Amino acid sequence: MKSHHSKYYFLLALLIIILLGSQVYLQQIIQESKSARMINLSGRQRMLSQKITKLSLAISITNDSLQSDTYAVELEDAWETWKQSHDELEAVYRNNDYPALKLLFDELEVSFNEIDLAVGQLLTQNLSKDSTAIALNLETISENEPLFLSYMDQITFKLDELVNDKIDKLSRIQLTLLIITLVFIALEIFLVLRPKLAEADTSKSMHDNMLKMINQISDYAIIFLDKEGKIQNWNSGAERIHGYIGTEMIGHHVAVFSSAEDQASKKADKQLQVAKENGIATNEEWIVRKDKSGFWAKTTITAIYNIEGNHIGFGRVTQDLTEAKKTEQAKVLHAKNKELEEFTYIVSHDLKVPVRTISNYIKIIREDHESELSKELLRYINSIDKASARMQALIHGLLDYSLLGKSPTLEPLNLNQTLKDVLEDLNSLIQAHDARISVGELPNLNVYPVEMRQLFQNLITNAIKFRKDDVAPVISIEGHLVEGFWKFSVKDNGIGIEEKQFEKIFIIFQRATTESKFEGQGIGLANCKKITEMHGGRLWVESEPGIGSTFYFTISSNLS
């Protein structure tokens, strides 16, 4: 008997030690993820790399020799600091247990070495004022700086992702250990010590209080089963989670909570057998309530032995993971969306540098050498200039898309007045194409004002732009309350859209038509879709080629 108790106490002590150790380790991981040193170094590298590019560009375009030397001194200082920071970052990022980070740093090294070599050569060539060689090295720097910044941000995001994943896994382990520890304590008191507790009134009082405590636990369903898996007793949490009154289920097999598929495969019996052989069995599965609804749960089954060491039944703890799973999925989705938006912003922002460099070179060529160039070369330069302008427009659109919803504030808005203001702004376009626009009575809603105005403006502009030849645009705007949402429609008599394009047109940079007469970058409808999702709604289209299109979108009537 003493040997039996010793085993229980040893296992319980071991569980508590592991639980405390995991908490200490978790705090170390959290501290690691908040390292100010890594954040400061990454931020400094970003500023320095951008400064290097700007100073290199300044050296290449200035005609003032004295000014060029001043820029060169600043560039050399920034370059040396940049290399020193890179060495410190390398020590931080390579000295970790994450192979993925080391691979990303290897990619970063390529662009770092290219920039490092080009800056060194550019400084040397500046002494001899070799403008051609300086221009070539500037091109190398401009090409590699966006790559360097991109890999730097990927490394930072990846570190956050890996650390958060480790924290999540360790938290799950802690929860499992905590449940097992609670079950061991409860079962030891309830079953092993029950004969002794009955010997004295004070002990009986402790026993009764423990039972009351177990019964009052509402977040977990705690069920006691006999050797065959039939229900003998349970707590109030089991009634809440499973939907049965305790007396309804006494004597029923625990498989009653399993899905039809799991009942057919006798999954519950197999779990009881695993618990009997190994002492414990854990599983995540669908559980069926009394009303036949299902929920995702974690079950832990522990084999119970009496003081003689004979198997007498099982303890089963069920935790409803439905909300936790939804929260986890929402966090993952939010993190991925945030990472994508930040990456989009970074890429679009950093693409401006090489495009601006192209535009600057074209400007220099025109100002200094236009009279020396043939008509054919001038035509090529004009084509490059137009392509550069289109690229700048795309980058600007991408940047606007990434900034949508960054820091908006919900405000009450009179949509009738908003439409009136939008139509006044578009008056020149409306008059130029003799468009007729009718607007129904619209509500006052709690919305993001700037984004809502942009939504209506984009849809109306598209309705006018994609008109049929020699047919004046006719546009109708309506709004109706439908099951807690306001459903709006913008209907036109334009060229229409093929059904196979219905999904494509809402993807950024995708267009339903490639006809050159319809200008645009394929960003407007992607912005509209993002705005409706910000308001808890959605955007879709119904259309027939040659007849016209109707764009529908919904806005929640209860935003706060």
Coordinates of C-alpha atoms in Angstrom, one line a residue:
M1 CA 0.0 0.0 0.0
K2 CA 2.8 2.4 0.9
S3 CA 4.6 1.5 -2.3
H4 CA 1.4 2.3 -4.2
H5 CA 1.1 5.7 -2.6
S6 CA 4.8 6.4 -3.1
K7 CA 4.4 5.9 -6.8
Y8 CA 1.5 8.4 -6.9
Y9 CA 3.4 11.0 -4.9
F10 CA 6.5 10.6 -7.0
L11 CA 4.6 11.0 -10.2
L12 CA 2.7 14.0 -8.8
A13 CA 5.9 15.7 -7.7
L14 CA 7.5 15.0 -11.1
L15 CA 4.5 16.6 -12.9
I16 CA 4.7 19.7 -10.7
I17 CA 8.5 20.1 -11.3
I18 CA 8.0 19.7 -15.1
L19 CA 5.1 22.2 -15.0
L20 CA 7.3 24.8 -13.1
G21 CA 10.2 24.1 -15.4
S22 CA 8.1 24.7 -18.5
Q23 CA 6.9 28.0 -17.1
V24 CA 10.5 29.2 -16.6
Y25 CA 11.4 28.1 -20.1
L26 CA 8.2 29.8 -21.5
Q27 CA 9.3 33.1 -19.8
Q28 CA 12.8 32.8 -21.4
I29 CA 11.2 32.3 -24.8
I30 CA 8.9 35.3 -24.3
Q31 CA 11.9 37.4 -23.2
E32 CA 13.8 36.3 -26.3
S33 CA 11.0 37.3 -28.6
K34 CA 11.0 40.8 -27.1
S35 CA 14.7 41.4 -27.5
A36 CA 15.2 45.2 -28.0
R37 CA 18.7 44.6 -29.3
M38 CA 17.4 42.7 -32.4
I39 CA 14.7 45.3 -33.0
N40 CA 17.1 48.2 -32.8
L41 CA 19.7 46.6 -35.0
S42 CA 17.1 45.7 -37.7
G43 CA 15.7 49.2 -37.7
R44 CA 19.2 50.8 -37.9
Q45 CA 20.1 48.5 -40.8
R46 CA 17.0 49.7 -42.7
M47 CA 17.8 53.4 -42.2
L48 CA 21.4 53.0 -43.1
S49 CA 20.8 51.0 -46.3
Q50 CA 18.3 53.6 -47.4
K51 CA 20.8 56.4 -46.6
I52 CA 23.6 54.6 -48.6
T53 CA 21.3 54.4 -51.6
K54 CA 20.3 58.1 -51.4
L55 CA 23.9 59.3 -51.0
S56 CA 25.1 57.1 -53.8
L57 CA 22.4 58.6 -56.1
A58 CA 23.4 62.1 -54.9
I59 CA 27.0 61.4 -55.9
S60 CA 26.0 60.1 -59.3
I61 CA 23.8 63.1 -60.3
T62 CA 25.7 66.1 -58.8
N63 CA 28.0 68.1 -61.1
D64 CA 29.6 69.9 -58.1
S65 CA 32.9 68.2 -57.3
L66 CA 33.1 69.7 -53.8
Q67 CA 29.5 68.6 -53.1
S68 CA 30.3 65.1 -54.4
D69 CA 33.2 64.8 -52.0
T70 CA 31.0 65.9 -49.1
Y71 CA 28.5 63.2 -50.1
A72 CA 31.3 60.6 -50.3
V73 CA 32.5 61.3 -46.7
E74 CA 28.9 60.9 -45.5
L75 CA 28.5 57.7 -47.5
E76 CA 31.7 56.2 -46.2
D77 CA 30.6 56.8 -42.5
A78 CA 27.2 55.3 -43.2
W79 CA 28.8 52.3 -45.0
E80 CA 31.2 51.5 -42.1
T81 CA 28.4 51.8 -39.5
W82 CA 26.2 49.6 -41.8
K83 CA 28.8 46.9 -42.0
Q84 CA 29.4 47.0 -38.2
S85 CA 25.6 46.6 -37.6
H86 CA 25.5 43.7 -40.0
D87 CA 28.2 41.9 -38.1
E88 CA 26.3 42.3 -34.9
L89 CA 23.1 41.1 -36.5
E90 CA 24.9 38.1 -37.9
A91 CA 26.0 37.1 -34.4
V92 CA 22.4 37.4 -33.2
Y93 CA 20.6 35.6 -36.0
R94 CA 23.1 32.8 -36.6
N95 CA 23.4 32.0 -32.9
N96 CA 19.9 30.4 -32.6
D97 CA 18.1 27.0 -33.0
Y98 CA 16.1 28.0 -36.1
P99 CA 17.5 26.6 -39.4
A100 CA 15.0 28.6 -41.4
L101 CA 16.5 31.9 -40.0
K102 CA 20.0 30.8 -41.0
L103 CA 18.8 30.0 -44.5
L104 CA 17.2 33.5 -44.8
F105 CA 20.4 35.1 -43.5
D106 CA 22.4 33.3 -46.2
E107 CA 20.1 34.9 -48.8
L108 CA 20.5 38.3 -47.1
E109 CA 24.3 37.8 -47.3
V110 CA 24.2 37.8 -51.1
S111 CA 22.6 41.2 -51.4
F112 CA 24.7 42.5 -48.6
N113 CA 28.0 41.5 -50.3
E114 CA 26.8 43.0 -53.6
I115 CA 26.0 46.4 -52.0
D116 CA 29.2 46.3 -49.9
L117 CA 31.4 45.7 -53.0
A118 CA 29.5 48.3 -55.1
V119 CA 29.8 51.0 -52.4
G120 CA 33.5 50.4 -52.0
Q121 CA 34.1 50.7 -55.7
L122 CA 31.9 53.8 -56.0
L123 CA 33.9 55.6 -53.4
T124 CA 37.1 54.7 -55.2
Q125 CA 35.7 55.8 -58.6
N126 CA 34.5 59.1 -57.1
L127 CA 38.1 60.1 -56.5
S128 CA 38.7 59.8 -60.2
K129 CA 35.3 61.2 -61.1
D130 CA 34.6 58.2 -63.4
S131 CA 30.8 58.9 -63.9
T132 CA 30.2 55.8 -66.0
A133 CA 31.6 53.4 -63.4
I134 CA 29.8 55.3 -60.7
A135 CA 26.5 54.9 -62.5
L136 CA 27.1 51.1 -62.9
N137 CA 27.8 50.7 -59.2
L138 CA 24.7 52.9 -58.3
E139 CA 22.6 50.5 -60.4
T140 CA 24.0 47.5 -58.5
I141 CA 23.2 49.3 -55.2
S142 CA 19.7 50.3 -56.3
E143 CA 18.9 46.7 -57.5
N144 CA 20.1 45.0 -54.3
E145 CA 18.8 47.4 -51.7
P146 CA 15.1 46.3 -52.0
L147 CA 16.3 42.7 -51.8
F148 CA 18.3 43.4 -48.7
L149 CA 15.4 45.1 -47.0
S150 CA 13.0 42.4 -48.0
Y151 CA 15.2 39.6 -46.5
M152 CA 15.7 41.7 -43.4
D153 CA 12.0 42.0 -42.9
Q154 CA 11.4 38.3 -43.7
I155 CA 14.0 37.4 -41.0
T156 CA 12.3 39.6 -38.4
F157 CA 8.8 38.2 -39.3
K158 CA 10.1 34.6 -39.4
L159 CA 11.7 35.0 -35.9
D160 CA 8.4 36.3 -34.5
E161 CA 6.5 33.4 -36.2
L162 CA 8.9 30.7 -34.9
V163 CA 9.0 32.0 -31.4
N164 CA 5.2 32.4 -31.2
D165 CA 4.8 28.8 -32.5
K166 CA 7.2 27.6 -29.8
I167 CA 5.2 29.5 -27.2
D168 CA 1.9 28.1 -28.5
K169 CA 3.2 24.5 -28.4
L170 CA 4.6 24.9 -24.9
S171 CA 1.4 26.5 -23.6
R172 CA -0.5 23.4 -24.9
I173 CA 1.9 21.1 -23.1
Q174 CA 1.5 23.1 -19.9
L175 CA -2.3 22.9 -20.2
T176 CA -2.1 19.1 -20.6
L177 CA 0.2 18.8 -17.6
L178 CA -2.1 21.0 -15.5
I179 CA -5.1 18.9 -16.4
I180 CA -3.3 15.7 -15.6
T181 CA -2.0 17.1 -12.3
L182 CA -5.5 18.2 -11.3
V183 CA -6.9 14.8 -12.2
F184 CA -4.3 13.0 -10.2
I185 CA -4.9 15.2 -7.1
A186 CA -8.7 14.9 -7.4
L187 CA -8.7 11.1 -8.0
E188 CA -6.1 10.5 -5.2
I189 CA -8.3 12.3 -2.7
F190 CA -11.6 11.0 -4.1
L191 CA -10.7 7.3 -4.4
V192 CA -7.4 6.4 -2.8
L193 CA -7.9 8.4 0.4
R194 CA -11.7 7.9 0.7
P195 CA -11.6 5.1 3.3
K196 CA -9.3 7.1 5.6
L197 CA -11.3 10.3 5.1
A198 CA -14.4 8.4 6.3
E199 CA -12.7 7.6 9.6
A200 CA -13.0 11.1 11.0
D201 CA -15.5 13.9 10.8
T202 CA -12.8 16.4 9.9
S203 CA -11.5 14.2 7.1
K204 CA -15.0 13.7 5.8
S205 CA -15.5 17.4 5.7
M206 CA -12.3 17.8 3.6
H207 CA -13.5 15.0 1.3
D208 CA -17.0 16.6 0.9
N209 CA -15.3 20.0 0.2
M210 CA -13.1 18.4 -2.5
L211 CA -16.1 16.9 -4.1
K212 CA -17.9 20.2 -4.1
M213 CA -14.9 21.9 -5.6
I214 CA -14.7 19.3 -8.4
N215 CA -18.5 19.6 -9.0
Q216 CA -18.2 23.4 -9.2
I217 CA -15.6 23.3 -11.9
S218 CA -17.6 24.5 -15.0
D219 CA -14.9 24.9 -17.6
Y220 CA -14.1 21.2 -17.7
A221 CA -16.4 18.1 -17.9
I222 CA -15.0 15.6 -15.3
I223 CA -16.7 12.2 -15.5
F224 CA -16.0 9.0 -13.5
L225 CA -16.4 5.7 -15.3
D226 CA -16.4 2.1 -14.2
K227 CA -14.1 -0.6 -15.7
E228 CA -16.5 -1.0 -18.7
G229 CA -16.6 2.7 -19.5
K230 CA -20.1 3.3 -18.1
I231 CA -20.8 6.7 -16.4
Q232 CA -20.9 6.6 -12.6
N233 CA -20.7 10.3 -11.7
W234 CA -19.9 13.7 -13.1
N235 CA -19.6 17.4 -12.3
S236 CA -21.6 20.5 -13.2
G237 CA -19.1 21.2 -16.0
A238 CA -20.1 18.0 -17.7
E239 CA -23.8 18.9 -17.5
R240 CA -23.0 22.3 -19.1
I241 CA -20.7 21.1 -21.8
H242 CA -22.6 17.9 -22.8
G243 CA -26.1 19.3 -22.3
Y244 CA -27.4 16.4 -20.2
I245 CA -28.6 16.3 -16.6
G246 CA -26.3 14.1 -14.5
T247 CA -28.9 11.5 -13.7
E248 CA -29.8 11.1 -17.4
M249 CA -26.5 9.5 -18.2
I250 CA -25.7 7.3 -15.2
G251 CA -25.1 3.8 -16.5
H252 CA -24.7 4.9 -20.1
H253 CA -21.4 4.1 -22.0
V254 CA -19.1 7.0 -22.6
A255 CA -19.4 6.3 -26.4
V256 CA -22.8 8.2 -26.2
F257 CA -20.8 11.4 -26.7
S258 CA -19.0 10.1 -29.8
S259 CA -19.9 10.9 -33.4
A260 CA -21.7 8.2 -35.5
E261 CA -18.4 7.5 -37.3
D262 CA -16.4 7.1 -34.0
Q263 CA -19.2 4.9 -32.6
A264 CA -19.0 2.6 -35.6
S265 CA -15.2 2.3 -35.2
K266 CA -15.5 1.8 -31.4
K267 CA -13.1 4.6 -30.8
A268 CA -14.1 5.2 -27.2
D269 CA -13.4 1.6 -26.3
K270 CA -10.0 1.8 -27.9
Q271 CA -9.2 5.0 -25.9
L272 CA -10.2 3.2 -22.7
Q273 CA -7.9 0.3 -23.5
V274 CA -5.0 2.7 -24.2
A275 CA -5.6 4.4 -20.9
K276 CA -5.7 1.0 -19.1
E277 CA -2.4 -0.1 -20.7
N278 CA -0.5 3.2 -20.5
G279 CA -2.2 4.9 -17.6
I280 CA -3.5 7.8 -19.7
A281 CA -4.9 8.5 -23.2
T282 CA -5.4 12.0 -24.7
N283 CA -7.2 12.9 -27.9
E284 CA -8.7 15.8 -29.8
E285 CA -12.0 14.9 -31.4
W286 CA -15.6 15.9 -32.2
I287 CA -18.0 15.5 -29.3
V288 CA -21.8 15.2 -29.7
R289 CA -24.1 17.0 -27.3
K290 CA -27.6 16.0 -26.2
D291 CA -29.1 18.3 -28.9
K292 CA -26.9 16.5 -31.6
S293 CA -24.8 19.6 -32.1
G294 CA -21.0 19.0 -32.2
F295 CA -18.0 20.7 -30.7
W296 CA -14.2 20.3 -30.9
A297 CA -12.8 19.0 -27.7
K298 CA -9.7 17.6 -26.0
T299 CA -10.3 14.5 -23.9
T300 CA -7.9 13.1 -21.3
I301 CA -8.7 9.6 -19.9
T302 CA -6.8 8.4 -16.8
A303 CA -7.0 4.8 -15.5
I304 CA -8.0 4.6 -11.7
Y305 CA -6.6 2.0 -9.3
N306 CA -7.6 1.4 -5.7
I307 CA -5.1 1.3 -2.8
E308 CA -4.4 -2.4 -3.5
G309 CA -3.4 -1.5 -7.1
N310 CA -6.5 -3.1 -8.7
H311 CA -8.0 -1.3 -11.7
I312 CA -11.5 0.0 -10.8
G313 CA -12.4 2.5 -13.5
F314 CA -11.4 5.7 -15.3
G315 CA -11.5 9.4 -15.0
R316 CA -12.3 11.4 -18.1
V317 CA -11.7 15.2 -18.4
T318 CA -13.2 17.0 -21.5
Q319 CA -12.2 20.6 -22.5
D320 CA -14.3 22.4 -25.1
L321 CA -11.8 23.8 -27.6
T322 CA -14.3 25.3 -30.0
E323 CA -13.6 29.0 -29.0
A324 CA -9.9 28.3 -28.6
K325 CA -9.7 26.8 -32.0
K326 CA -11.6 29.8 -33.5
T327 CA -9.4 32.2 -31.7
E328 CA -6.3 30.3 -32.8
Q329 CA -7.4 30.3 -36.4
A330 CA -8.3 34.0 -36.2
K331 CA -4.9 34.8 -34.7
V332 CA -3.1 32.9 -37.5
L333 CA -5.2 34.6 -40.2
H334 CA -4.6 38.0 -38.6
A335 CA -0.9 37.4 -38.3
K336 CA -0.6 36.2 -42.0
N337 CA -2.7 39.2 -43.2
K338 CA -0.6 41.6 -41.2
E339 CA 2.6 40.1 -42.5
L340 CA 1.3 40.2 -46.1
E341 CA 0.2 43.9 -45.7
E342 CA 3.5 44.8 -44.1
F343 CA 5.5 43.0 -46.8
T344 CA 3.3 44.7 -49.5
Y345 CA 4.0 48.1 -48.0
I346 CA 7.7 47.4 -47.7
V347 CA 8.0 46.1 -51.3
S348 CA 5.9 48.9 -52.8
H349 CA 7.8 51.5 -50.8
D350 CA 11.3 50.2 -51.7
L351 CA 10.4 49.8 -55.4
K352 CA 10.2 53.5 -55.6
V353 CA 14.0 53.8 -55.4
P354 CA 15.0 52.0 -58.6
V355 CA 12.1 53.5 -60.5
R356 CA 13.0 57.0 -59.3
T357 CA 16.6 56.2 -60.4
I358 CA 15.4 55.4 -63.9
S359 CA 13.4 58.6 -64.1
N360 CA 16.4 60.7 -62.9
Y361 CA 18.7 59.2 -65.5
I362 CA 16.2 59.9 -68.3
K363 CA 15.9 63.5 -67.0
I364 CA 19.7 63.9 -67.1
I365 CA 20.0 62.4 -70.6
R366 CA 17.3 64.8 -71.9
E367 CA 18.7 67.8 -70.3
D368 CA 22.4 67.2 -71.2
H369 CA 22.4 65.1 -74.4
E370 CA 19.0 65.4 -76.2
S371 CA 20.5 67.3 -79.1
E372 CA 23.1 64.5 -79.6
L373 CA 20.5 61.7 -79.8
S374 CA 18.9 60.3 -82.9
K375 CA 15.1 60.2 -83.3
E376 CA 15.1 56.5 -82.8
L377 CA 17.0 56.8 -79.5
L378 CA 14.6 59.6 -78.3
R379 CA 11.7 57.3 -79.1
Y380 CA 13.2 54.5 -77.0
I381 CA 13.8 57.0 -74.1
N382 CA 10.2 58.2 -74.3
S383 CA 9.0 54.6 -74.1
I384 CA 11.2 54.0 -71.1
D385 CA 9.9 57.1 -69.5
K386 CA 6.2 56.1 -70.1
A387 CA 6.9 52.6 -68.7
S388 CA 8.6 54.2 -65.7
A389 CA 5.5 56.4 -65.1
R390 CA 3.2 53.4 -65.4
M391 CA 5.4 51.5 -62.9
Q392 CA 5.2 54.5 -60.5
A393 CA 1.4 54.4 -60.8
L394 CA 1.3 50.7 -60.0
I395 CA 3.5 51.2 -57.0
H396 CA 1.4 54.1 -55.8
G397 CA -1.7 51.9 -56.1
L398 CA -0.1 49.0 -54.3
L399 CA 1.0 51.3 -51.5
D400 CA -2.6 52.8 -51.2
Y401 CA -4.0 49.2 -51.1
S402 CA -1.6 48.2 -48.3
L403 CA -2.5 51.3 -46.2
L404 CA -6.3 50.8 -46.4
G405 CA -7.6 50.4 -42.9
K406 CA -4.3 51.1 -41.1
S407 CA -5.8 53.5 -38.5
P408 CA -9.4 54.2 -39.4
T409 CA -12.1 55.4 -36.9
L410 CA -15.8 54.5 -37.1
E411 CA -18.0 57.6 -37.4
P412 CA -21.8 58.2 -38.0
L413 CA -22.2 59.1 -41.7
N414 CA -25.1 60.3 -43.7
L415 CA -24.7 58.3 -46.9
N416 CA -27.1 60.5 -48.9
Q417 CA -24.8 63.5 -48.3
T418 CA -21.8 61.3 -49.0
L419 CA -23.2 60.3 -52.4
K420 CA -24.0 64.0 -53.1
D421 CA -20.4 65.0 -52.4
V422 CA -19.0 62.1 -54.5
L423 CA -21.2 63.1 -57.5
E424 CA -20.1 66.7 -57.2
D425 CA -16.5 65.6 -57.3
L426 CA -17.2 63.5 -60.4
N427 CA -19.3 66.1 -62.1
S428 CA -16.8 66.8 -64.9
L429 CA -16.6 63.0 -65.7
I430 CA -20.4 62.7 -65.5
Q431 CA -21.0 65.7 -67.8
A432 CA -18.3 64.6 -70.3
H433 CA -20.1 61.3 -71.0
D434 CA -23.7 62.5 -70.4
A435 CA -24.2 60.0 -67.6
R436 CA -27.5 59.7 -65.8
I437 CA -27.3 58.7 -62.2
S438 CA -30.3 58.0 -59.8
V439 CA -29.8 57.5 -56.1
G440 CA -32.4 55.9 -53.7
E441 CA -32.9 56.8 -50.1
L442 CA -29.8 55.7 -48.2
P443 CA -29.3 55.3 -44.4
N444 CA -27.1 56.9 -41.8
L445 CA -24.5 54.3 -40.8
N446 CA -21.5 53.9 -38.4
V447 CA -18.7 53.5 -41.0
Y448 CA -15.1 54.5 -41.9
P449 CA -15.9 57.8 -43.7
V450 CA -12.9 58.1 -46.1
E451 CA -13.0 54.4 -47.1
M452 CA -16.8 54.5 -47.6
R453 CA -16.5 57.6 -49.9
Q454 CA -13.7 55.8 -51.8
L455 CA -15.9 52.7 -52.2
F456 CA -18.8 54.6 -53.9
Q457 CA -16.4 56.7 -56.0
N458 CA -14.6 53.7 -57.4
L459 CA -17.8 51.8 -58.3
I460 CA -19.4 54.9 -60.0
T461 CA -16.2 55.7 -61.9
N462 CA -16.0 52.1 -63.1
A463 CA -19.7 52.2 -64.2
I464 CA -18.9 55.3 -66.4
K465 CA -15.5 54.1 -67.6
F466 CA -16.7 50.7 -68.8
R467 CA -19.6 52.1 -70.9
K468 CA -20.7 51.0 -74.4
D469 CA -19.7 53.0 -77.4
D470 CA -22.3 55.7 -78.3
V471 CA -24.5 54.8 -75.4
A472 CA -24.8 57.2 -72.5
P473 CA -24.2 55.5 -69.1
V474 CA -27.3 55.0 -66.9
I475 CA -26.5 54.2 -63.3
S476 CA -28.8 53.4 -60.4
I477 CA -27.7 53.2 -56.7
E478 CA -30.0 51.6 -54.1
G479 CA -29.8 50.4 -50.5
H480 CA -32.0 48.0 -48.4
L481 CA -31.8 46.6 -44.9
V482 CA -31.6 42.7 -45.1
E483 CA -31.1 40.6 -41.9
G484 CA -28.9 43.0 -39.9
F485 CA -26.9 44.2 -43.0
W486 CA -27.5 47.0 -45.4
K487 CA -27.3 45.7 -49.0
F488 CA -26.3 48.3 -51.6
S489 CA -26.3 48.0 -55.4
V490 CA -24.7 50.0 -58.1
K491 CA -26.3 49.1 -61.5
D492 CA -25.1 50.2 -64.9
N493 CA -25.9 49.6 -68.6
G494 CA -22.2 49.1 -69.6
I495 CA -20.3 46.5 -71.5
G496 CA -20.9 43.8 -68.9
I497 CA -18.5 41.1 -67.6
E498 CA -18.3 37.4 -68.4
E499 CA -19.2 35.0 -65.6
K500 CA -15.7 33.4 -65.6
Q501 CA -14.3 36.9 -64.7
F502 CA -16.5 37.4 -61.6
E503 CA -13.9 36.4 -59.1
K504 CA -10.8 37.6 -61.0
I505 CA -11.8 41.2 -61.1
F506 CA -11.6 41.6 -57.3
I507 CA -7.9 40.4 -57.2
I508 CA -5.3 43.2 -57.2
F509 CA -3.8 43.9 -60.7
Q510 CA -6.3 41.7 -62.4
R511 CA -8.7 43.1 -65.0
A512 CA -11.7 41.8 -66.9
T513 CA -10.7 43.4 -70.2
T514 CA -7.3 44.1 -71.8
E515 CA -8.6 46.7 -74.2
S516 CA -6.2 49.7 -74.2
K517 CA -9.1 52.2 -74.3
F518 CA -10.1 51.3 -70.8
E519 CA -7.3 52.8 -68.7
G520 CA -6.5 51.5 -65.2
Q521 CA -4.1 49.3 -63.1
G522 CA -6.6 46.7 -61.8
I523 CA -6.5 48.1 -58.2
G524 CA -9.9 49.9 -57.7
L525 CA -12.1 46.8 -57.2
A526 CA -9.5 45.1 -55.0
N527 CA -9.7 48.3 -52.8
C528 CA -13.5 48.1 -52.8
K529 CA -13.4 44.4 -51.7
K530 CA -11.1 45.3 -48.8
I531 CA -13.2 48.2 -47.7
T532 CA -16.4 46.1 -47.6
E533 CA -14.6 43.4 -45.5
M534 CA -13.4 46.2 -43.1
H535 CA -17.1 46.9 -42.5
G536 CA -18.0 43.2 -41.9
G537 CA -19.6 42.7 -45.3
R538 CA -18.7 41.4 -48.7
L539 CA -18.7 42.5 -52.4
W540 CA -19.9 40.6 -55.5
V541 CA -21.1 41.2 -59.1
E542 CA -23.9 40.0 -61.3
S543 CA -23.5 40.8 -65.0
E544 CA -24.3 39.9 -68.5
P545 CA -22.0 40.9 -71.4
G546 CA -23.5 43.6 -73.6
I547 CA -26.3 44.3 -71.1
G548 CA -24.6 45.7 -68.0
S549 CA -23.4 44.9 -64.5
T550 CA -24.7 45.3 -60.9
F551 CA -22.2 45.4 -58.1
Y552 CA -23.6 44.5 -54.7
F553 CA -22.0 45.0 -51.3
T554 CA -23.1 44.6 -47.7
I555 CA -22.3 46.7 -44.6
S556 CA -23.0 45.6 -41.1
S557 CA -25.7 47.8 -39.4
N558 CA -24.2 47.2 -36.0
L559 CA -20.6 48.3 -36.3
S560 CA -19.2 49.9 -33.2

